[in-house]
CSV table of N, CA, C and O in Angstrom, one decimal:
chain,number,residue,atom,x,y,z
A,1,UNK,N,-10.1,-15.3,6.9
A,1,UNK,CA,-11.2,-16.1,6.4
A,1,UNK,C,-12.4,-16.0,7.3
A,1,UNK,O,-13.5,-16.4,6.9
A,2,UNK,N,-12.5,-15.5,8.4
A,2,UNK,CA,-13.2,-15.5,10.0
A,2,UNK,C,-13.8,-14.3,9.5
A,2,UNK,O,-14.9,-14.4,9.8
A,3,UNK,N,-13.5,-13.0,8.5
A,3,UNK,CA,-13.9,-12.0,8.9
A,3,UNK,C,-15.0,-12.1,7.2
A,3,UNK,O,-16.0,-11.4,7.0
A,4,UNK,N,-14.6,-12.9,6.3
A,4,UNK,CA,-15.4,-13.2,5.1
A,4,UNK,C,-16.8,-14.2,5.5
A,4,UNK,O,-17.8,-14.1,4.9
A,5,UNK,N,-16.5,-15.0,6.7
A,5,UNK,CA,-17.8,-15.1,7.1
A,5,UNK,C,-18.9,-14.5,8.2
A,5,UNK,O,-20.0,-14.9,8.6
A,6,UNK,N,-18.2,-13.7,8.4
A,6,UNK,CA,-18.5,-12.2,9.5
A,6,UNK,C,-19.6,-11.4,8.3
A,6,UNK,O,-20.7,-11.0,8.7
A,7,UNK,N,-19.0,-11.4,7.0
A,7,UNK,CA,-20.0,-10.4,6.3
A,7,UNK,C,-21.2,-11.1,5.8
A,7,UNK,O,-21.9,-10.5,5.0
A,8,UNK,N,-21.4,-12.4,6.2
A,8,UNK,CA,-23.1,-13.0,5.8
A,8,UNK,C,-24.2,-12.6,6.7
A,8,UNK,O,-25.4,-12.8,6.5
A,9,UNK,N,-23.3,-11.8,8.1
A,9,UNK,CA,-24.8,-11.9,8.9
A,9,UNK,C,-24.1,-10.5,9.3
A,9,UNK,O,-22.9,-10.2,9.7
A,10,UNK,N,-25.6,-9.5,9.2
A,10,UNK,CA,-25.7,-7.8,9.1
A,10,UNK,C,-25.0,-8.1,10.2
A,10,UNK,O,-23.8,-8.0,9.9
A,11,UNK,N,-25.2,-8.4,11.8
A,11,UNK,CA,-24.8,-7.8,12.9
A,11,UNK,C,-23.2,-8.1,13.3
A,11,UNK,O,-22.7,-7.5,14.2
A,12,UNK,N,-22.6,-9.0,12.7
A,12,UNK,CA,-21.4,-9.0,12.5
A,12,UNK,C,-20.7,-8.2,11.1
A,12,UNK,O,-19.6,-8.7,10.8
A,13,UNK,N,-21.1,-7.4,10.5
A,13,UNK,CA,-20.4,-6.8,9.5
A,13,UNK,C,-19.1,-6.1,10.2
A,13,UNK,O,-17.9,-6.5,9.9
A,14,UNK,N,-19.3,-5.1,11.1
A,14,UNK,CA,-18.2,-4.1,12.0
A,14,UNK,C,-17.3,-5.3,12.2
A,14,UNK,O,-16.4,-5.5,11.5
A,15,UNK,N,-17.7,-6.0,13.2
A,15,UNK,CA,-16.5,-7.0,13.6
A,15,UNK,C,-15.7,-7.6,12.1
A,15,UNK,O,-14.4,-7.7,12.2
A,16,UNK,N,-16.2,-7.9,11.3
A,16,UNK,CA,-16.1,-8.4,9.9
A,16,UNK,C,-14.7,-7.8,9.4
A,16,UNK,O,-13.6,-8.3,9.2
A,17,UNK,N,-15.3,-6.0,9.3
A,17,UNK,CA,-14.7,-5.4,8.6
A,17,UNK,C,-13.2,-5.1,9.7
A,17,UNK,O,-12.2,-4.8,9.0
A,18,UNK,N,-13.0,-5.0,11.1
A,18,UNK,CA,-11.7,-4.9,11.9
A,18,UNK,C,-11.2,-6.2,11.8
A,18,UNK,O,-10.0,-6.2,11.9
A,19,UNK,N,-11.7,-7.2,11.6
A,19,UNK,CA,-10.8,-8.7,11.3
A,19,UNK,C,-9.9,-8.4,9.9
A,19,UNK,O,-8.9,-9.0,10.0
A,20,UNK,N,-10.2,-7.7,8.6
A,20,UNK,CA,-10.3,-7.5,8.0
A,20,UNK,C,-9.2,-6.3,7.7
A,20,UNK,O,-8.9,-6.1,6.5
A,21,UNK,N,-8.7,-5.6,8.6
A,21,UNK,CA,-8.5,-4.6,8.9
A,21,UNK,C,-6.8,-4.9,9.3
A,21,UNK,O,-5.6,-4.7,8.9
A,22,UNK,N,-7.6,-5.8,10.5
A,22,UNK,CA,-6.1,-6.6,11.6
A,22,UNK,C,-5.5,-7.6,10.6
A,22,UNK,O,-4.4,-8.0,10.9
A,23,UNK,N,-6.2,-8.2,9.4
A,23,UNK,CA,-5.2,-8.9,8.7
A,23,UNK,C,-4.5,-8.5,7.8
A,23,UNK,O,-3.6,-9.3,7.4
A,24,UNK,N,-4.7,-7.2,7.2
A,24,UNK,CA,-4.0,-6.5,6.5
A,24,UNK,C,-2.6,-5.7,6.7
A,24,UNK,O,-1.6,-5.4,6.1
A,25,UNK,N,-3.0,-5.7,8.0
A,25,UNK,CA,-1.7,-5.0,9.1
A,25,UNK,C,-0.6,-6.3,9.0
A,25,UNK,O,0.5,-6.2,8.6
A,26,UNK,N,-1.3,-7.3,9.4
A,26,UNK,CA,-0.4,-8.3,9.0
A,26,UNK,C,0.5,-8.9,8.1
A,26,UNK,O,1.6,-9.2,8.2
A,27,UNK,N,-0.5,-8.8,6.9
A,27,UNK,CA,0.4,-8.4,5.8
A,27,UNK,C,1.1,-7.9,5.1
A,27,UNK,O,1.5,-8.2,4.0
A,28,UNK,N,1.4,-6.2,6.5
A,28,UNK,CA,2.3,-5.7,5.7
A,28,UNK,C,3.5,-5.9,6.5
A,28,UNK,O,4.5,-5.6,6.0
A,29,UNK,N,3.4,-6.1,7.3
A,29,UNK,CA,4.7,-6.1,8.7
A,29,UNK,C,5.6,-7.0,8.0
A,29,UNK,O,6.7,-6.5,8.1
A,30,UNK,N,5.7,-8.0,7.4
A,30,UNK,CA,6.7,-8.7,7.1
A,30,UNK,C,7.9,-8.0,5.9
A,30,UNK,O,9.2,-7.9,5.9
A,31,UNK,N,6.4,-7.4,4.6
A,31,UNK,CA,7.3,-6.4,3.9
A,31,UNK,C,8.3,-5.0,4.7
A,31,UNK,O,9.4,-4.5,4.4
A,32,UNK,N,7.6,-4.6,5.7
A,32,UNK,CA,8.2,-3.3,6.3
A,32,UNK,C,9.5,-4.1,7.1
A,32,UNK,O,10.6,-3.6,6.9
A,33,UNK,N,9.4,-5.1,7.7
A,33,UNK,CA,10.6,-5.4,8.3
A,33,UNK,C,11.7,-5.5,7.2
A,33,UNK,O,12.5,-4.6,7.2
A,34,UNK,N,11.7,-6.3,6.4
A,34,UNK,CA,12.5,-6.6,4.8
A,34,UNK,C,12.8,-5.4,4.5
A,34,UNK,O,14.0,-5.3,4.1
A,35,UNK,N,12.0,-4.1,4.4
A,35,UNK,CA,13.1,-3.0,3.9
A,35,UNK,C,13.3,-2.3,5.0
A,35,UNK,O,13.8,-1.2,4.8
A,36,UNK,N,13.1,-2.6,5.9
A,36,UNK,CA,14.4,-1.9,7.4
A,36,UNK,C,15.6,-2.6,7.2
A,36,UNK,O,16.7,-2.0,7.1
A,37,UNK,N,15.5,-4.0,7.0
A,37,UNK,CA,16.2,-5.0,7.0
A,37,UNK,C,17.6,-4.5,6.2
A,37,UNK,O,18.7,-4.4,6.7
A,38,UNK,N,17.0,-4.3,4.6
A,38,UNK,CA,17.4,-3.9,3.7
A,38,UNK,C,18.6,-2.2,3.6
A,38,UNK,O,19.7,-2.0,3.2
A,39,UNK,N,17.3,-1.4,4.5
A,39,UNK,CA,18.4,0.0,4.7
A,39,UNK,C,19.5,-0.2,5.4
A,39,UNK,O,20.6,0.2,5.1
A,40,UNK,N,19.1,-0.9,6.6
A,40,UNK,CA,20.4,-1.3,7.4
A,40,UNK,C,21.2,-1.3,7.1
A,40,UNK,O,22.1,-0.6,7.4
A,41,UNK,N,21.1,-2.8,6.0
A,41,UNK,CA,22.3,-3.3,5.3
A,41,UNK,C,23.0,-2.3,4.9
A,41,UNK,O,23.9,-1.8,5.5
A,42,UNK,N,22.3,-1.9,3.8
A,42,UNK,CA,22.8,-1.1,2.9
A,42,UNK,C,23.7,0.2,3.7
A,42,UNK,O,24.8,0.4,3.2
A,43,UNK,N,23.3,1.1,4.8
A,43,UNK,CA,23.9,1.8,5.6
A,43,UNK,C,24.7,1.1,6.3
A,43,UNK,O,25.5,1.8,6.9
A,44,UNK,N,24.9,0.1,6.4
A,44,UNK,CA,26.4,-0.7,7.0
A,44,UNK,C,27.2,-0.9,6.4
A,44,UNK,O,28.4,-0.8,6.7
A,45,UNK,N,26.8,-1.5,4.8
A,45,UNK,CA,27.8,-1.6,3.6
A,45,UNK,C,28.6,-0.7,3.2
A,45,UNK,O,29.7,-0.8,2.8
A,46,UNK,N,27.6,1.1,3.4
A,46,UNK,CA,28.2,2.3,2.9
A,46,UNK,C,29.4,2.7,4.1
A,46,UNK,O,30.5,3.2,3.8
A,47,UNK,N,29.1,2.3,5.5
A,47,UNK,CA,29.9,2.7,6.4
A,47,UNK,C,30.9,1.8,6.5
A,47,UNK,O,32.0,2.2,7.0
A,48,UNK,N,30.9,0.9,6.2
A,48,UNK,CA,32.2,-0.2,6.4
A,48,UNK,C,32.8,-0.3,4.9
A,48,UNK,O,33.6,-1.3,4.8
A,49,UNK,N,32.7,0.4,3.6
A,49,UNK,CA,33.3,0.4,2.8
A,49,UNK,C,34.2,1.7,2.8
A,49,UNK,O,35.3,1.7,2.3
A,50,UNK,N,33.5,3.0,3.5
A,50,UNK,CA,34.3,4.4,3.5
A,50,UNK,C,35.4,4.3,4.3
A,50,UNK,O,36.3,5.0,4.1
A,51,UNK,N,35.5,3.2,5.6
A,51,UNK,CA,36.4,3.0,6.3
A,51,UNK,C,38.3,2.4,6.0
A,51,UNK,O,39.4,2.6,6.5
A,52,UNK,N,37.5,1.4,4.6
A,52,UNK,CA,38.6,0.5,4.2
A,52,UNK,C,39.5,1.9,3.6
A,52,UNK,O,40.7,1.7,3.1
């Protein structure tokens, strides 16, 4: 929200637009953890089922 009022005044646009930047990162980290999360599983399921 810091970086949407970053873009009303010219000399904070840059700053604006890396706020903007850094929050997007943010929003992906949670999905990227979830499908690590996910392969794991799934490579532990494959390996502890070939054993039985």
């Amino acid at each position: 929200m810091i970086g949407s009022f970053f873009f009303l005044y010219d000399n904070l646009v840059t700053d604006g637009t890396w706020l903007f930047i850094a929050g997007s990162a943010q929003l992906l980290t949670k999905p990227i953890i979830k499908l690590a999360s996910l392969i794991h599983v799934n490579r532990t399921r494959k390996k502890w089922l070939n054993c039985k």
